[in-house]
Amino acid sequence: MVCSNGTGEEMLLEMALASLSLLFPAWLIWRAFSTSRQLEQRLARGDASLLNDDRFNIDRVTLGPAGTELIEDVQFVTVQTQPLSIVGEDIHG
């Protein structure tokens, strides 16, 4: 025997409201995964614009090659590289 306290329309409304209440947490989880994936891709490419991105904050560098030293309160400065020329060598051909 099935007992029902409301009409089918009320039940559909309750189910719709319950589904809507799950959308925000699902969006937050998707956004966290998406941001993490994007950060990993940019790190793999060596994207220097990460240093100035407001969404990410560098607190501490914890991974590095053997012999890496951690220095507190470091200011990062991006430097544009220029081709090197050897003394006595004509670089224009």
PDB file of N, CA and C in Angstrom:
ATOM      1  N   MET A   1       0.837  -1.168   0.000  1.00  0.00           N
ATOM      2  CA  MET A   1       0.000   0.000   0.000  1.00  0.00           C
ATOM      3  C   MET A   1       0.889   1.241   0.000  1.00  0.00           C
ATOM      4  N   VAL A   2       0.662   2.180  -0.903  1.00  0.00           N
ATOM      5  CA  VAL A   2       1.431   3.407  -1.029  1.00  0.00           C
ATOM      6  C   VAL A   2       0.631   4.541  -0.424  1.00  0.00           C
ATOM      7  N   CYS A   3       1.291   5.308   0.448  1.00  0.00           N
ATOM      8  CA  CYS A   3       0.615   6.432   1.097  1.00  0.00           C
ATOM      9  C   CYS A   3       1.222   7.725   0.568  1.00  0.00           C
ATOM     10  N   SER A   4       0.412   8.646   0.152  1.00  0.00           N
ATOM     11  CA  SER A   4       0.882   9.910  -0.402  1.00  0.00           C
ATOM     12  C   SER A   4       0.292  11.057   0.387  1.00  0.00           C
ATOM     13  N   ASN A   5       1.158  12.019   0.796  1.00  0.00           N
ATOM     14  CA  ASN A   5       0.696  13.168   1.561  1.00  0.00           C
ATOM     15  C   ASN A   5       0.431  14.384   0.690  1.00  0.00           C
ATOM     16  N   GLY A   6       0.837  14.369  -0.560  1.00  0.00           N
ATOM     17  CA  GLY A   6       0.656  15.532  -1.422  1.00  0.00           C
ATOM     18  C   GLY A   6       0.323  15.105  -2.833  1.00  0.00           C
ATOM     19  N   THR A   7       0.058  16.085  -3.629  1.00  0.00           N
ATOM     20  CA  THR A   7      -0.259  15.797  -5.015  1.00  0.00           C
ATOM     21  C   THR A   7       1.021  15.600  -5.803  1.00  0.00           C
ATOM     22  N   GLY A   8       0.874  15.119  -7.007  1.00  0.00           N
ATOM     23  CA  GLY A   8       2.028  14.905  -7.868  1.00  0.00           C
ATOM     24  C   GLY A   8       2.720  16.202  -8.218  1.00  0.00           C
ATOM     25  N   GLU A   9       1.959  17.287  -8.339  1.00  0.00           N
ATOM     26  CA  GLU A   9       2.544  18.589  -8.667  1.00  0.00           C
ATOM     27  C   GLU A   9       3.433  19.103  -7.537  1.00  0.00           C
ATOM     28  N   GLU A  10       2.996  18.917  -6.299  1.00  0.00           N
ATOM     29  CA  GLU A  10       3.812  19.339  -5.152  1.00  0.00           C
ATOM     30  C   GLU A  10       5.111  18.551  -5.097  1.00  0.00           C
ATOM     31  N   MET A  11       4.987  17.266  -5.399  1.00  0.00           N
ATOM     32  CA  MET A  11       6.173  16.409  -5.372  1.00  0.00           C
ATOM     33  C   MET A  11       7.166  16.823  -6.459  1.00  0.00           C
ATOM     34  N   LEU A  12       6.650  17.144  -7.652  1.00  0.00           N
ATOM     35  CA  LEU A  12       7.526  17.610  -8.729  1.00  0.00           C
ATOM     36  C   LEU A  12       8.202  18.922  -8.362  1.00  0.00           C
ATOM     37  N   LEU A  13       7.476  19.826  -7.713  1.00  0.00           N
ATOM     38  CA  LEU A  13       8.043  21.101  -7.284  1.00  0.00           C
ATOM     39  C   LEU A  13       9.153  20.882  -6.263  1.00  0.00           C
ATOM     40  N   GLU A  14       8.923  19.989  -5.312  1.00  0.00           N
ATOM     41  CA  GLU A  14       9.943  19.683  -4.303  1.00  0.00           C
ATOM     42  C   GLU A  14      11.183  19.068  -4.948  1.00  0.00           C
ATOM     43  N   MET A  15      10.974  18.187  -5.915  1.00  0.00           N
ATOM     44  CA  MET A  15      12.113  17.566  -6.603  1.00  0.00           C
ATOM     45  C   MET A  15      12.888  18.609  -7.407  1.00  0.00           C
ATOM     46  N   ALA A  16      12.185  19.546  -8.036  1.00  0.00           N
ATOM     47  CA  ALA A  16      12.843  20.604  -8.799  1.00  0.00           C
ATOM     48  C   ALA A  16      13.655  21.502  -7.876  1.00  0.00           C
ATOM     49  N   LEU A  17      13.098  21.858  -6.734  1.00  0.00           N
ATOM     50  CA  LEU A  17      13.828  22.691  -5.770  1.00  0.00           C
ATOM     51  C   LEU A  17      15.049  21.956  -5.223  1.00  0.00           C
ATOM     52  N   ALA A  18      14.918  20.670  -4.959  1.00  0.00           N
ATOM     53  CA  ALA A  18      16.051  19.886  -4.473  1.00  0.00           C
ATOM     54  C   ALA A  18      17.146  19.824  -5.540  1.00  0.00           C
ATOM     55  N   SER A  19      16.744  19.665  -6.798  1.00  0.00           N
ATOM     56  CA  SER A  19      17.729  19.631  -7.887  1.00  0.00           C
ATOM     57  C   SER A  19      18.447  20.966  -8.026  1.00  0.00           C
ATOM     58  N   LEU A  20      17.684  22.068  -7.903  1.00  0.00           N
ATOM     59  CA  LEU A  20      18.309  23.395  -7.989  1.00  0.00           C
ATOM     60  C   LEU A  20      19.282  23.633  -6.846  1.00  0.00           C
ATOM     61  N   SER A  21      18.993  23.090  -5.684  1.00  0.00           N
ATOM     62  CA  SER A  21      19.892  23.296  -4.538  1.00  0.00           C
ATOM     63  C   SER A  21      21.216  22.566  -4.738  1.00  0.00           C
ATOM     64  N   LEU A  22      21.264  21.606  -5.650  1.00  0.00           N
ATOM     65  CA  LEU A  22      22.512  20.887  -5.924  1.00  0.00           C
ATOM     66  C   LEU A  22      23.347  21.553  -7.007  1.00  0.00           C
ATOM     67  N   LEU A  23      22.755  22.468  -7.747  1.00  0.00           N
ATOM     68  CA  LEU A  23      23.486  23.113  -8.848  1.00  0.00           C
ATOM     69  C   LEU A  23      24.662  23.953  -8.344  1.00  0.00           C
ATOM     70  N   PHE A  24      24.478  24.737  -7.296  1.00  0.00           N
ATOM     71  CA  PHE A  24      25.557  25.598  -6.810  1.00  0.00           C
ATOM     72  C   PHE A  24      26.756  24.795  -6.311  1.00  0.00           C
ATOM     73  N   PRO A  25      26.558  23.791  -5.439  1.00  0.00           N
ATOM     74  CA  PRO A  25      27.733  22.985  -5.038  1.00  0.00           C
ATOM     75  C   PRO A  25      28.391  22.279  -6.222  1.00  0.00           C
ATOM     76  N   ALA A  26      27.593  21.808  -7.186  1.00  0.00           N
ATOM     77  CA  ALA A  26      28.172  21.147  -8.358  1.00  0.00           C
ATOM     78  C   ALA A  26      29.002  22.138  -9.167  1.00  0.00           C
ATOM     79  N   TRP A  27      28.517  23.374  -9.300  1.00  0.00           N
ATOM     80  CA  TRP A  27      29.271  24.404 -10.031  1.00  0.00           C
ATOM     81  C   TRP A  27      30.570  24.726  -9.307  1.00  0.00           C
ATOM     82  N   LEU A  28      30.541  24.807  -7.973  1.00  0.00           N
ATOM     83  CA  LEU A  28      31.767  25.084  -7.210  1.00  0.00           C
ATOM     84  C   LEU A  28      32.805  23.986  -7.403  1.00  0.00           C
ATOM     85  N   ILE A  29      32.358  22.747  -7.379  1.00  0.00           N
ATOM     86  CA  ILE A  29      33.279  21.620  -7.566  1.00  0.00           C
ATOM     87  C   ILE A  29      33.859  21.649  -8.976  1.00  0.00           C
ATOM     88  N   TRP A  30      33.008  21.865  -9.992  1.00  0.00           N
ATOM     89  CA  TRP A  30      33.488  21.941 -11.382  1.00  0.00           C
ATOM     90  C   TRP A  30      34.496  23.071 -11.544  1.00  0.00           C
ATOM     91  N   ARG A  31      34.212  24.230 -10.937  1.00  0.00           N
ATOM     92  CA  ARG A  31      35.109  25.383 -11.054  1.00  0.00           C
ATOM     93  C   ARG A  31      36.466  25.085 -10.414  1.00  0.00           C
ATOM     94  N   ALA A  32      36.468  24.418  -9.262  1.00  0.00           N
ATOM     95  CA  ALA A  32      37.728  24.069  -8.597  1.00  0.00           C
ATOM     96  C   ALA A  32      38.557  23.125  -9.468  1.00  0.00           C
ATOM     97  N   PHE A  33      37.919  22.113 -10.051  1.00  0.00           N
ATOM     98  CA  PHE A  33      38.636  21.186 -10.932  1.00  0.00           C
ATOM     99  C   PHE A  33      39.141  21.901 -12.176  1.00  0.00           C
ATOM    100  N   SER A  34      38.323  22.761 -12.746  1.00  0.00           N
ATOM    101  CA  SER A  34      38.707  23.485 -13.956  1.00  0.00           C
ATOM    102  C   SER A  34      39.893  24.409 -13.689  1.00  0.00           C
ATOM    103  N   THR A  35      39.847  25.131 -12.581  1.00  0.00           N
ATOM    104  CA  THR A  35      40.938  26.045 -12.224  1.00  0.00           C
ATOM    105  C   THR A  35      42.220  25.264 -11.960  1.00  0.00           C
ATOM    106  N   SER A  36      42.096  24.140 -11.277  1.00  0.00           N
ATOM    107  CA  SER A  36      43.271  23.317 -10.988  1.00  0.00           C
ATOM    108  C   SER A  36      43.891  22.778 -12.275  1.00  0.00           C
ATOM    109  N   ARG A  37      43.045  22.305 -13.200  1.00  0.00           N
ATOM    110  CA  ARG A  37      43.540  21.794 -14.479  1.00  0.00           C
ATOM    111  C   ARG A  37      44.233  22.903 -15.276  1.00  0.00           C
ATOM    112  N   GLN A  38      43.620  24.097 -15.288  1.00  0.00           N
ATOM    113  CA  GLN A  38      44.211  25.224 -16.012  1.00  0.00           C
ATOM    114  C   GLN A  38      45.559  25.614 -15.396  1.00  0.00           C
ATOM    115  N   LEU A  39      45.643  25.614 -14.071  1.00  0.00           N
ATOM    116  CA  LEU A  39      46.897  25.950 -13.403  1.00  0.00           C
ATOM    117  C   LEU A  39      47.982  24.936 -13.752  1.00  0.00           C
ATOM    118  N   GLU A  40      47.646  23.649 -13.726  1.00  0.00           N
ATOM    119  CA  GLU A  40      48.624  22.613 -14.077  1.00  0.00           C
ATOM    120  C   GLU A  40      49.128  22.776 -15.504  1.00  0.00           C
ATOM    121  N   GLN A  41      48.218  23.098 -16.427  1.00  0.00           N
ATOM    122  CA  GLN A  41      48.620  23.293 -17.823  1.00  0.00           C
ATOM    123  C   GLN A  41      49.539  24.502 -17.969  1.00  0.00           C
ATOM    124  N   ARG A  42      49.206  25.586 -17.288  1.00  0.00           N
ATOM    125  CA  ARG A  42      50.030  26.796 -17.382  1.00  0.00           C
ATOM    126  C   ARG A  42      51.398  26.581 -16.737  1.00  0.00           C
ATOM    127  N   LEU A  43      51.453  25.835 -15.644  1.00  0.00           N
ATOM    128  CA  LEU A  43      52.734  25.518 -15.016  1.00  0.00           C
ATOM    129  C   LEU A  43      53.586  24.646 -15.939  1.00  0.00           C
ATOM    130  N   ALA A  44      52.951  23.683 -16.599  1.00  0.00           N
ATOM    131  CA  ALA A  44      53.681  22.798 -17.512  1.00  0.00           C
ATOM    132  C   ALA A  44      54.263  23.574 -18.686  1.00  0.00           C
ATOM    133  N   ARG A  45      53.565  24.627 -19.139  1.00  0.00           N
ATOM    134  CA  ARG A  45      54.062  25.456 -20.246  1.00  0.00           C
ATOM    135  C   ARG A  45      55.082  26.494 -19.771  1.00  0.00           C
ATOM    136  N   GLY A  46      55.216  26.672 -18.454  1.00  0.00           N
ATOM    137  CA  GLY A  46      56.118  27.695 -17.938  1.00  0.00           C
ATOM    138  C   GLY A  46      55.580  29.092 -18.173  1.00  0.00           C
ATOM    139  N   ASP A  47      54.285  29.257 -18.062  1.00  0.00           N
ATOM    140  CA  ASP A  47      53.605  30.529 -18.331  1.00  0.00           C
ATOM    141  C   ASP A  47      54.011  31.581 -17.292  1.00  0.00           C
ATOM    142  N   ALA A  48      54.798  32.570 -17.711  1.00  0.00           N
ATOM    143  CA  ALA A  48      55.288  33.609 -16.803  1.00  0.00           C
ATOM    144  C   ALA A  48      54.178  34.551 -16.353  1.00  0.00           C
ATOM    145  N   SER A  49      53.048  34.582 -17.062  1.00  0.00           N
ATOM    146  CA  SER A  49      51.962  35.467 -16.654  1.00  0.00           C
ATOM    147  C   SER A  49      51.317  35.005 -15.353  1.00  0.00           C
ATOM    148  N   LEU A  50      51.613  33.788 -14.894  1.00  0.00           N
ATOM    149  CA  LEU A  50      51.107  33.321 -13.605  1.00  0.00           C
ATOM    150  C   LEU A  50      51.608  34.188 -12.457  1.00  0.00           C
ATOM    151  N   LEU A  51      52.789  34.768 -12.633  1.00  0.00           N
ATOM    152  CA  LEU A  51      53.359  35.596 -11.572  1.00  0.00           C
ATOM    153  C   LEU A  51      52.526  36.838 -11.308  1.00  0.00           C
ATOM    154  N   ASN A  52      51.784  37.304 -12.311  1.00  0.00           N
ATOM    155  CA  ASN A  52      50.982  38.519 -12.170  1.00  0.00           C
ATOM    156  C   ASN A  52      49.482  38.245 -12.150  1.00  0.00           C
ATOM    157  N   ASP A  53      49.077  36.974 -12.162  1.00  0.00           N
ATOM    158  CA  ASP A  53      47.658  36.609 -12.186  1.00  0.00           C
ATOM    159  C   ASP A  53      47.051  36.796 -10.797  1.00  0.00           C
ATOM    160  N   ASP A  54      45.961  37.558 -10.722  1.00  0.00           N
ATOM    161  CA  ASP A  54      45.325  37.840  -9.430  1.00  0.00           C
ATOM    162  C   ASP A  54      44.624  36.619  -8.835  1.00  0.00           C
ATOM    163  N   ARG A  55      44.302  35.620  -9.660  1.00  0.00           N
ATOM    164  CA  ARG A  55      43.611  34.444  -9.134  1.00  0.00           C
ATOM    165  C   ARG A  55      44.536  33.521  -8.351  1.00  0.00           C
ATOM    166  N   PHE A  56      45.838  33.620  -8.572  1.00  0.00           N
ATOM    167  CA  PHE A  56      46.777  32.721  -7.926  1.00  0.00           C
ATOM    168  C   PHE A  56      47.752  33.516  -7.077  1.00  0.00           C
ATOM    169  N   ASN A  57      48.107  32.965  -5.932  1.00  0.00           N
ATOM    170  CA  ASN A  57      49.018  33.620  -5.019  1.00  0.00           C
ATOM    171  C   ASN A  57      50.138  32.637  -4.677  1.00  0.00           C
ATOM    172  N   ILE A  58      51.373  33.029  -4.905  1.00  0.00           N
ATOM    173  CA  ILE A  58      52.512  32.164  -4.617  1.00  0.00           C
ATOM    174  C   ILE A  58      52.889  32.357  -3.155  1.00  0.00           C
ATOM    175  N   ASP A  59      52.639  31.323  -2.347  1.00  0.00           N
ATOM    176  CA  ASP A  59      52.987  31.381  -0.926  1.00  0.00           C
ATOM    177  C   ASP A  59      54.383  30.831  -0.684  1.00  0.00           C
ATOM    178  N   ARG A  60      54.643  29.674  -1.292  1.00  0.00           N
ATOM    179  CA  ARG A  60      55.919  29.017  -1.053  1.00  0.00           C
ATOM    180  C   ARG A  60      56.189  28.048  -2.190  1.00  0.00           C
ATOM    181  N   VAL A  61      57.419  28.000  -2.608  1.00  0.00           N
ATOM    182  CA  VAL A  61      57.839  27.020  -3.611  1.00  0.00           C
ATOM    183  C   VAL A  61      58.331  25.809  -2.837  1.00  0.00           C
ATOM    184  N   THR A  62      57.678  24.668  -3.045  1.00  0.00           N
ATOM    185  CA  THR A  62      58.045  23.491  -2.261  1.00  0.00           C
ATOM    186  C   THR A  62      58.714  22.408  -3.086  1.00  0.00           C
ATOM    187  N   LEU A  63      58.645  22.499  -4.398  1.00  0.00           N
ATOM    188  CA  LEU A  63      59.290  21.497  -5.246  1.00  0.00           C
ATOM    189  C   LEU A  63      60.330  22.182  -6.117  1.00  0.00           C
ATOM    190  N   GLY A  64      61.450  21.561  -6.248  1.00  0.00           N
ATOM    191  CA  GLY A  64      62.496  22.110  -7.093  1.00  0.00           C
ATOM    192  C   GLY A  64      63.592  21.081  -7.267  1.00  0.00           C
ATOM    193  N   PRO A  65      64.544  21.372  -8.129  1.00  0.00           N
ATOM    194  CA  PRO A  65      65.651  20.429  -8.333  1.00  0.00           C
ATOM    195  C   PRO A  65      66.474  20.259  -7.061  1.00  0.00           C
ATOM    196  N   ALA A  66      67.241  19.212  -7.020  1.00  0.00           N
ATOM    197  CA  ALA A  66      68.119  18.956  -5.868  1.00  0.00           C
ATOM    198  C   ALA A  66      69.016  20.165  -5.632  1.00  0.00           C
ATOM    199  N   GLY A  67      69.164  20.562  -4.386  1.00  0.00           N
ATOM    200  CA  GLY A  67      69.996  21.710  -4.040  1.00  0.00           C
ATOM    201  C   GLY A  67      69.232  23.023  -4.015  1.00  0.00           C
ATOM    202  N   THR A  68      67.941  22.993  -4.310  1.00  0.00           N
ATOM    203  CA  THR A  68      67.136  24.213  -4.295  1.00  0.00           C
ATOM    204  C   THR A  68      67.002  24.723  -2.869  1.00  0.00           C
ATOM    205  N   GLU A  69      67.168  26.013  -2.691  1.00  0.00           N
ATOM    206  CA  GLU A  69      67.020  26.628  -1.374  1.00  0.00           C
ATOM    207  C   GLU A  69      65.769  27.488  -1.363  1.00  0.00           C
ATOM    208  N   LEU A  70      65.029  27.449  -0.251  1.00  0.00           N
ATOM    209  CA  LEU A  70      63.839  28.278  -0.094  1.00  0.00           C
ATOM    210  C   LEU A  70      64.244  29.605   0.532  1.00  0.00           C
ATOM    211  N   ILE A  71      63.848  30.693  -0.085  1.00  0.00           N
ATOM    212  CA  ILE A  71      64.156  32.032   0.420  1.00  0.00           C
ATOM    213  C   ILE A  71      62.835  32.726   0.689  1.00  0.00           C
ATOM    214  N   GLU A  72      62.636  33.227   1.899  1.00  0.00           N
ATOM    215  CA  GLU A  72      61.384  33.871   2.292  1.00  0.00           C
ATOM    216  C   GLU A  72      61.255  35.255   1.664  1.00  0.00           C
ATOM    217  N   ASP A  73      60.032  35.681   1.409  1.00  0.00           N
ATOM    218  CA  ASP A  73      59.685  37.028   0.934  1.00  0.00           C
ATOM    219  C   ASP A  73      60.464  37.444  -0.317  1.00  0.00           C
ATOM    220  N   VAL A  74      60.460  36.596  -1.307  1.00  0.00           N
ATOM    221  CA  VAL A  74      61.172  36.877  -2.554  1.00  0.00           C
ATOM    222  C   VAL A  74      60.270  37.679  -3.482  1.00  0.00           C
ATOM    223  N   GLN A  75      60.826  38.686  -4.130  1.00  0.00           N
ATOM    224  CA  GLN A  75      60.118  39.446  -5.152  1.00  0.00           C
ATOM    225  C   GLN A  75      60.453  38.834  -6.499  1.00  0.00           C
ATOM    226  N   PHE A  76      59.439  38.452  -7.257  1.00  0.00           N
ATOM    227  CA  PHE A  76      59.655  37.885  -8.585  1.00  0.00           C
ATOM    228  C   PHE A  76      59.660  39.009  -9.606  1.00  0.00           C
ATOM    229  N   VAL A  77      60.646  38.987 -10.481  1.00  0.00           N
ATOM    230  CA  VAL A  77      60.755  39.983 -11.546  1.00  0.00           C
ATOM    231  C   VAL A  77      60.951  39.234 -12.849  1.00  0.00           C
ATOM    232  N   THR A  78      60.109  39.530 -13.837  1.00  0.00           N
ATOM    233  CA  THR A  78      60.286  38.889 -15.138  1.00  0.00           C
ATOM    234  C   THR A  78      61.266  39.719 -15.963  1.00  0.00           C
ATOM    235  N   VAL A  79      62.180  39.033 -16.629  1.00  0.00           N
ATOM    236  CA  VAL A  79      63.211  39.686 -17.418  1.00  0.00           C
ATOM    237  C   VAL A  79      63.106  39.178 -18.843  1.00  0.00           C
ATOM    238  N   GLN A  80      63.093  40.095 -19.783  1.00  0.00           N
ATOM    239  CA  GLN A  80      63.052  39.698 -21.187  1.00  0.00           C
ATOM    240  C   GLN A  80      64.461  39.307 -21.610  1.00  0.00           C
ATOM    241  N   THR A  81      64.583  38.139 -22.216  1.00  0.00           N
ATOM    242  CA  THR A  81      65.901  37.666 -22.620  1.00  0.00           C
ATOM    243  C   THR A  81      66.256  38.208 -23.996  1.00  0.00           C
ATOM    244  N   GLN A  82      67.553  38.432 -24.197  1.00  0.00           N
ATOM    245  CA  GLN A  82      68.062  38.918 -25.471  1.00  0.00           C
ATOM    246  C   GLN A  82      69.127  37.947 -25.947  1.00  0.00           C
ATOM    247  N   PRO A  83      69.251  37.777 -27.263  1.00  0.00           N
ATOM    248  CA  PRO A  83      70.259  36.833 -27.763  1.00  0.00           C
ATOM    249  C   PRO A  83      71.670  37.301 -27.393  1.00  0.00           C
ATOM    250  N   LEU A  84      72.500  36.325 -27.075  1.00  0.00           N
ATOM    251  CA  LEU A  84      73.884  36.617 -26.722  1.00  0.00           C
ATOM    252  C   LEU A  84      74.755  36.612 -27.980  1.00  0.00           C
ATOM    253  N   SER A  85      75.745  37.474 -28.003  1.00  0.00           N
ATOM    254  CA  SER A  85      76.691  37.458 -29.124  1.00  0.00           C
ATOM    255  C   SER A  85      78.088  37.181 -28.562  1.00  0.00           C
ATOM    256  N   ILE A  86      78.870  36.477 -29.329  1.00  0.00           N
ATOM    257  CA  ILE A  86      80.229  36.147 -28.927  1.00  0.00           C
ATOM    258  C   ILE A  86      81.143  37.224 -29.488  1.00  0.00           C
ATOM    259  N   VAL A  87      82.104  37.652 -28.673  1.00  0.00           N
ATOM    260  CA  VAL A  87      83.027  38.699 -29.082  1.00  0.00           C
ATOM    261  C   VAL A  87      83.788  38.253 -30.335  1.00  0.00           C
ATOM    262  N   GLY A  88      83.813  39.120 -31.344  1.00  0.00           N
ATOM    263  CA  GLY A  88      84.528  38.840 -32.572  1.00  0.00           C
ATOM    264  C   GLY A  88      83.717  38.078 -33.607  1.00  0.00           C
ATOM    265  N   GLU A  89      82.484  37.727 -33.262  1.00  0.00           N
ATOM    266  CA  GLU A  89      81.639  36.981 -34.205  1.00  0.00           C
ATOM    267  C   GLU A  89      80.581  37.933 -34.768  1.00  0.00           C
ATOM    268  N   ASP A  90      80.394  37.873 -36.064  1.00  0.00           N
ATOM    269  CA  ASP A  90      79.401  38.714 -36.720  1.00  0.00           C
ATOM    270  C   ASP A  90      78.041  38.037 -36.619  1.00  0.00           C
ATOM    271  N   ILE A  91      77.095  38.653 -35.891  1.00  0.00           N
ATOM    272  CA  ILE A  91      75.786  38.016 -35.681  1.00  0.00           C
ATOM    273  C   ILE A  91      74.819  38.306 -36.818  1.00  0.00           C
ATOM    274  N   HIS A  92      75.183  39.143 -37.751  1.00  0.00           N
ATOM    275  CA  HIS A  92      74.284  39.480 -38.855  1.00  0.00           C
ATOM    276  C   HIS A  92      74.571  38.705 -40.124  1.00  0.00           C
ATOM    277  N   GLY A  93      75.395  37.734 -40.051  1.00  0.00           N
ATOM    278  CA  GLY A  93      75.591  36.936 -41.253  1.00  0.00           C
ATOM    279  C   GLY A  93      76.981  37.000 -41.696  1.00  0.00           C
TER     280      GLY A  93
END
